[in-house]
Every structure is written in structure tokens, then in C-alpha cells.
Amino acid sequence: MNFWAVMVERFPYFMGVLLNGAKMTITVAAGALLLALVIGLVIALLRMSRSRVLSFAAYIYIEFLRGTPALAQLFVIYFGLPDIGIELKPVAAAIIGLGVNGSAYLAEIYRAGIAAIHKGQIEAALSLGMTPLRAMQHIILPQALRIMLPPITSFSILLLKDTALVSVVAAPEIMFYARNLVTETFQSMHVYLLAAVIYLSMTIPLSRLVAYLERTRKAWQ
């Protein structure tokens, strides 16, 4: 049976299975992004701290996570932590692994966005009686967000694609189901091509959003 005949015959079954994985892919990506956004902001603020100890600790955190493969970090979380009595389910390990890894990259995005705001803004806020924390919350971050939105959205595209890694810890996302389908049907070309199309259908809207945000940011400026 030729390629297209197999595709037509098996398409409904393949797509039904892979779309189940797509739901988990979105869940893992959303959870990891939320975790990365929160941790990344904390690390960025520590990195910009006047305390050399805190700043250096944040620097080590960023360099370690950016300098080691996300796959190795997933292995440590899922296969290594049980050795010290911490066991995580596959989906939880996937979200934590990708979230922690992503926080290092988002920390630098946050830091660049905050640094782009003129120091006079902070000085003016402090002169009005605001605490540094309130100045950051109400003056700096809202302005920095305009600068950070495009790169954060670009990062979300990379994160969505990186969810393919979590199949190695048995998290049931697209590639997990794709590998199972290949084992079951031996139709690797058809299955992996459809999996790629599903990823593409999710990343293209995000890419369009990045382009829109870039245009909007220029308009703000």
C-alpha cells in the first residue's frame, strides 16, 4: 500500500490518538510557562539585587540551567529524585523540569526588560514615598512588560516544542503517543509527519502573535 493510501485509511485513527497527546502537550506547556514566569521573575530580581551573595547565587542558578541540557535536568528530576525519597508523577516532573529550565531564560528576559527602563523612573517613584517593591510593581514592571512580551511569547514557542522531550519520562504528550503508534503500526513516516503538523498548527498562531506584538511595541515607542 502506497504512502497516500495508508494516510487516507489511517488518518482518522492516527489523528484521534495524536490529538489526545496534544491536549497534554498544551497542559504541560502552560503549566511550565506559568512556573517559569514566576520563578524567572524572582531570579531576575535576585540577580539585580545589591547583595553580592544573592546576585551571585542567581547567576549560578541561571548559568547552571542554561549550560546543561533540559533532557538531563528531566532525568535528574524524574529518575534521580526518587533516590532521595522524592517521587513525582510523569506530568508533574515534566512541568517542573521544563518550568525550572525555562525560568533561567525568562530571568534574563526580565532583567533586560527592567534594565531598559530609565533609572530616573525608580528615583522619581522613591522620591514620592514609594517603597522599592511598590515602585517595581506599579512603575517599572508595567513599562518593562511592553518590552518583554515579544521575547516571552517567542520563548513560549520554544517551550511548546520542547514538550517533545518529556516523552522520555512517560508524560503522555504528542511524541509519547506517536512513538506508541509507530510501535503498533510500523508507519513511522505517516505518524511523525502528522505529529509535526500538529506542532506546526500550534506554533504558527504564536509566531503571528510575536509579529503582532513586535509591531505594537514599535507603535508604543
PDB file of C-alpha atoms in Angstrom, residues 76-218:
ATOM      1  CA  VAL A  76      17.528  14.156  37.416  1.00  0.00           C
ATOM      2  CA  ILE A  77      14.021  15.212  38.451  1.00  0.00           C
ATOM      3  CA  TYR A  78      12.198  12.056  37.371  1.00  0.00           C
ATOM      4  CA  PHE A  79      14.807   9.328  37.822  1.00  0.00           C
ATOM      5  CA  GLY A  80      17.216  10.923  40.300  1.00  0.00           C
ATOM      6  CA  LEU A  81      14.958  12.436  42.961  1.00  0.00           C
ATOM      7  CA  PRO A  82      13.428   9.047  43.913  1.00  0.00           C
ATOM      8  CA  ASP A  83      16.883   8.110  45.230  1.00  0.00           C
ATOM      9  CA  ILE A  84      16.399  10.703  47.970  1.00  0.00           C
ATOM     10  CA  GLY A  85      12.759   9.815  48.564  1.00  0.00           C
ATOM     11  CA  ILE A  86      11.072  12.317  46.249  1.00  0.00           C
ATOM     12  CA  GLU A  87       8.890  10.679  43.614  1.00  0.00           C
ATOM     13  CA  LEU A  88       6.959  12.687  41.041  1.00  0.00           C
ATOM     14  CA  LYS A  89       4.374  11.587  38.526  1.00  0.00           C
ATOM     15  CA  PRO A  90       5.425  11.988  34.879  1.00  0.00           C
ATOM     16  CA  VAL A  91       3.302  15.075  34.180  1.00  0.00           C
ATOM     17  CA  ALA A  92       4.407  16.810  37.382  1.00  0.00           C
ATOM     18  CA  ALA A  93       8.054  16.020  36.608  1.00  0.00           C
ATOM     19  CA  ALA A  94       7.597  17.355  33.075  1.00  0.00           C
ATOM     20  CA  ILE A  95       6.052  20.644  34.227  1.00  0.00           C
ATOM     21  CA  ILE A  96       8.639  21.183  36.954  1.00  0.00           C
ATOM     22  CA  GLY A  97      11.545  20.218  34.706  1.00  0.00           C
ATOM     23  CA  LEU A  98      10.604  22.473  31.811  1.00  0.00           C
ATOM     24  CA  GLY A  99       9.442  25.237  34.149  1.00  0.00           C
ATOM     25  CA  VAL A 100      12.656  25.354  36.134  1.00  0.00           C
ATOM     26  CA  ASN A 101      14.753  25.154  32.974  1.00  0.00           C
ATOM     27  CA  GLY A 102      12.726  27.918  31.343  1.00  0.00           C
ATOM     28  CA  SER A 103      12.961  30.168  34.392  1.00  0.00           C
ATOM     29  CA  ALA A 104      16.663  30.684  33.731  1.00  0.00           C
ATOM     30  CA  TYR A 105      15.953  32.044  30.257  1.00  0.00           C
ATOM     31  CA  LEU A 106      12.999  34.159  31.383  1.00  0.00           C
ATOM     32  CA  ALA A 107      15.102  35.608  34.216  1.00  0.00           C
ATOM     33  CA  GLU A 108      17.392  37.147  31.608  1.00  0.00           C
ATOM     34  CA  ILE A 109      14.413  38.421  29.608  1.00  0.00           C
ATOM     35  CA  TYR A 110      13.006  40.038  32.756  1.00  0.00           C
ATOM     36  CA  ARG A 111      16.381  41.515  33.630  1.00  0.00           C
ATOM     37  CA  ALA A 112      16.848  43.013  30.174  1.00  0.00           C
ATOM     38  CA  GLY A 113      13.334  44.468  30.211  1.00  0.00           C
ATOM     39  CA  ILE A 114      13.740  46.019  33.641  1.00  0.00           C
ATOM     40  CA  ALA A 115      17.202  47.370  32.811  1.00  0.00           C
ATOM     41  CA  ALA A 116      15.766  49.083  29.720  1.00  0.00           C
ATOM     42  CA  ILE A 117      13.625  51.351  31.922  1.00  0.00           C
ATOM     43  CA  HIS A 118      15.405  54.585  32.763  1.00  0.00           C
ATOM     44  CA  LYS A 119      16.699  54.726  36.340  1.00  0.00           C
ATOM     45  CA  GLY A 120      15.059  58.100  36.718  1.00  0.00           C
ATOM     46  CA  GLN A 121      11.695  56.311  36.829  1.00  0.00           C
ATOM     47  CA  ILE A 122      12.708  54.474  40.008  1.00  0.00           C
ATOM     48  CA  GLU A 123      14.234  57.594  41.539  1.00  0.00           C
ATOM     49  CA  ALA A 124      11.048  59.553  40.866  1.00  0.00           C
ATOM     50  CA  ALA A 125       8.905  56.828  42.419  1.00  0.00           C
ATOM     51  CA  LEU A 126      11.108  56.668  45.522  1.00  0.00           C
ATOM     52  CA  SER A 127      11.032  60.442  45.861  1.00  0.00           C
ATOM     53  CA  LEU A 128       7.234  60.211  46.001  1.00  0.00           C
ATOM     54  CA  GLY A 129       7.472  57.907  49.012  1.00  0.00           C
ATOM     55  CA  MET A 130       7.065  54.554  47.281  1.00  0.00           C
ATOM     56  CA  THR A 131       8.997  51.589  48.583  1.00  0.00           C
ATOM     57  CA  PRO A 132      11.342  49.876  46.071  1.00  0.00           C
ATOM     58  CA  LEU A 133       8.917  46.939  45.877  1.00  0.00           C
ATOM     59  CA  ARG A 134       5.890  49.152  45.131  1.00  0.00           C
ATOM     60  CA  ALA A 135       7.918  51.142  42.601  1.00  0.00           C
ATOM     61  CA  MET A 136       8.854  47.907  40.861  1.00  0.00           C
ATOM     62  CA  GLN A 137       5.262  46.666  40.954  1.00  0.00           C
ATOM     63  CA  HIS A 138       3.470  49.822  39.823  1.00  0.00           C
ATOM     64  CA  ILE A 139       6.034  51.766  37.788  1.00  0.00           C
ATOM     65  CA  ILE A 140       8.801  49.576  36.391  1.00  0.00           C
ATOM     66  CA  LEU A 141       7.194  46.218  35.603  1.00  0.00           C
ATOM     67  CA  PRO A 142       4.172  47.627  33.708  1.00  0.00           C
ATOM     68  CA  GLN A 143       6.531  49.539  31.402  1.00  0.00           C
ATOM     69  CA  ALA A 144       9.008  46.675  31.116  1.00  0.00           C
ATOM     70  CA  LEU A 145       6.193  44.311  30.172  1.00  0.00           C
ATOM     71  CA  ARG A 146       5.817  46.056  26.816  1.00  0.00           C
ATOM     72  CA  ILE A 147       9.450  45.260  26.075  1.00  0.00           C
ATOM     73  CA  MET A 148       9.317  41.717  27.433  1.00  0.00           C
ATOM     74  CA  LEU A 149       6.109  40.465  25.798  1.00  0.00           C
ATOM     75  CA  PRO A 150       7.550  39.608  22.352  1.00  0.00           C
ATOM     76  CA  PRO A 151      10.537  37.602  23.686  1.00  0.00           C
ATOM     77  CA  ILE A 152       8.335  35.885  26.278  1.00  0.00           C
ATOM     78  CA  THR A 153       5.943  34.844  23.520  1.00  0.00           C
ATOM     79  CA  SER A 154       8.886  33.617  21.429  1.00  0.00           C
ATOM     80  CA  PHE A 155      10.049  31.625  24.426  1.00  0.00           C
ATOM     81  CA  SER A 156       6.595  30.040  24.723  1.00  0.00           C
ATOM     82  CA  ILE A 157       7.005  28.701  21.165  1.00  0.00           C
ATOM     83  CA  LEU A 158      10.308  27.053  22.102  1.00  0.00           C
ATOM     84  CA  LEU A 159       8.740  25.695  25.272  1.00  0.00           C
ATOM     85  CA  LEU A 160       5.846  24.199  23.337  1.00  0.00           C
ATOM     86  CA  LYS A 161       8.280  22.379  21.055  1.00  0.00           C
ATOM     87  CA  ASP A 162      10.440  21.293  23.993  1.00  0.00           C
ATOM     88  CA  THR A 163       7.488  19.374  25.425  1.00  0.00           C
ATOM     89  CA  ALA A 164       8.534  16.642  22.970  1.00  0.00           C
ATOM     90  CA  LEU A 165      11.365  15.900  25.413  1.00  0.00           C
ATOM     91  CA  VAL A 166       9.013  14.831  28.189  1.00  0.00           C
ATOM     92  CA  SER A 167       8.020  11.650  26.369  1.00  0.00           C
ATOM     93  CA  VAL A 168      11.228  10.162  27.797  1.00  0.00           C
ATOM     94  CA  VAL A 169       9.708  10.339  31.290  1.00  0.00           C
ATOM     95  CA  ALA A 170       6.454   8.792  30.055  1.00  0.00           C
ATOM     96  CA  ALA A 171       4.424  12.005  30.078  1.00  0.00           C
ATOM     97  CA  PRO A 172       1.619  11.238  27.593  1.00  0.00           C
ATOM     98  CA  GLU A 173       2.083  14.120  25.150  1.00  0.00           C
ATOM     99  CA  ILE A 174       2.200  14.086  21.341  1.00  0.00           C
ATOM    100  CA  MET A 175       5.537  12.337  20.869  1.00  0.00           C
ATOM    101  CA  PHE A 176       4.710   9.741  23.523  1.00  0.00           C
ATOM    102  CA  TYR A 177       1.598   8.735  21.589  1.00  0.00           C
ATOM    103  CA  ALA A 178       3.476   8.992  18.286  1.00  0.00           C
ATOM    104  CA  ARG A 179       6.119   6.525  19.428  1.00  0.00           C
ATOM    105  CA  ASN A 180       3.430   4.141  20.643  1.00  0.00           C
ATOM    106  CA  LEU A 181       1.634   4.392  17.295  1.00  0.00           C
ATOM    107  CA  VAL A 182       4.828   3.651  15.386  1.00  0.00           C
ATOM    108  CA  THR A 183       5.442   0.614  17.570  1.00  0.00           C
ATOM    109  CA  GLU A 184       1.872  -0.538  16.949  1.00  0.00           C
ATOM    110  CA  THR A 185       1.572   0.142  13.202  1.00  0.00           C
ATOM    111  CA  PHE A 186       5.184   0.475  11.924  1.00  0.00           C
ATOM    112  CA  GLN A 187       4.075   3.581   9.999  1.00  0.00           C
ATOM    113  CA  SER A 188       6.765   5.948  11.231  1.00  0.00           C
ATOM    114  CA  MET A 189       6.674   8.385   8.288  1.00  0.00           C
ATOM    115  CA  HIS A 190       2.924   8.910   8.496  1.00  0.00           C
ATOM    116  CA  VAL A 191       2.775   9.200  12.276  1.00  0.00           C
ATOM    117  CA  TYR A 192       5.720  11.541  12.747  1.00  0.00           C
ATOM    118  CA  LEU A 193       4.632  13.727   9.833  1.00  0.00           C
ATOM    119  CA  LEU A 194       1.188  14.165  11.388  1.00  0.00           C
ATOM    120  CA  ALA A 195       2.789  14.886  14.757  1.00  0.00           C
ATOM    121  CA  ALA A 196       4.885  17.618  13.123  1.00  0.00           C
ATOM    122  CA  VAL A 197       1.771  19.103  11.515  1.00  0.00           C
ATOM    123  CA  ILE A 198       0.025  19.251  14.909  1.00  0.00           C
ATOM    124  CA  TYR A 199       3.007  21.052  16.460  1.00  0.00           C
ATOM    125  CA  LEU A 200       3.016  23.439  13.500  1.00  0.00           C
ATOM    126  CA  SER A 201      -0.679  24.185  13.932  1.00  0.00           C
ATOM    127  CA  MET A 202       0.054  25.300  17.497  1.00  0.00           C
ATOM    128  CA  THR A 203       3.239  27.269  16.867  1.00  0.00           C
ATOM    129  CA  ILE A 204       2.122  29.264  13.809  1.00  0.00           C
ATOM    130  CA  PRO A 205      -0.529  31.278  15.743  1.00  0.00           C
ATOM    131  CA  LEU A 206       2.075  32.052  18.388  1.00  0.00           C
ATOM    132  CA  SER A 207       4.532  33.160  15.715  1.00  0.00           C
ATOM    133  CA  ARG A 208       1.867  35.503  14.296  1.00  0.00           C
ATOM    134  CA  LEU A 209       1.306  36.819  17.820  1.00  0.00           C
ATOM    135  CA  VAL A 210       5.021  37.576  18.187  1.00  0.00           C
ATOM    136  CA  ALA A 211       4.967  39.539  14.922  1.00  0.00           C
ATOM    137  CA  TYR A 212       1.896  41.474  16.091  1.00  0.00           C
ATOM    138  CA  LEU A 213       3.479  42.288  19.444  1.00  0.00           C
ATOM    139  CA  GLU A 214       6.645  43.486  17.740  1.00  0.00           C
ATOM    140  CA  ARG A 215       4.625  45.857  15.557  1.00  0.00           C
ATOM    141  CA  THR A 216       2.617  47.032  18.557  1.00  0.00           C
ATOM    142  CA  ARG A 217       5.747  47.666  20.598  1.00  0.00           C
ATOM    143  CA  LYS A 218       7.136  49.871  17.858  1.00  0.00           C
TER     144      LYS A 218
END
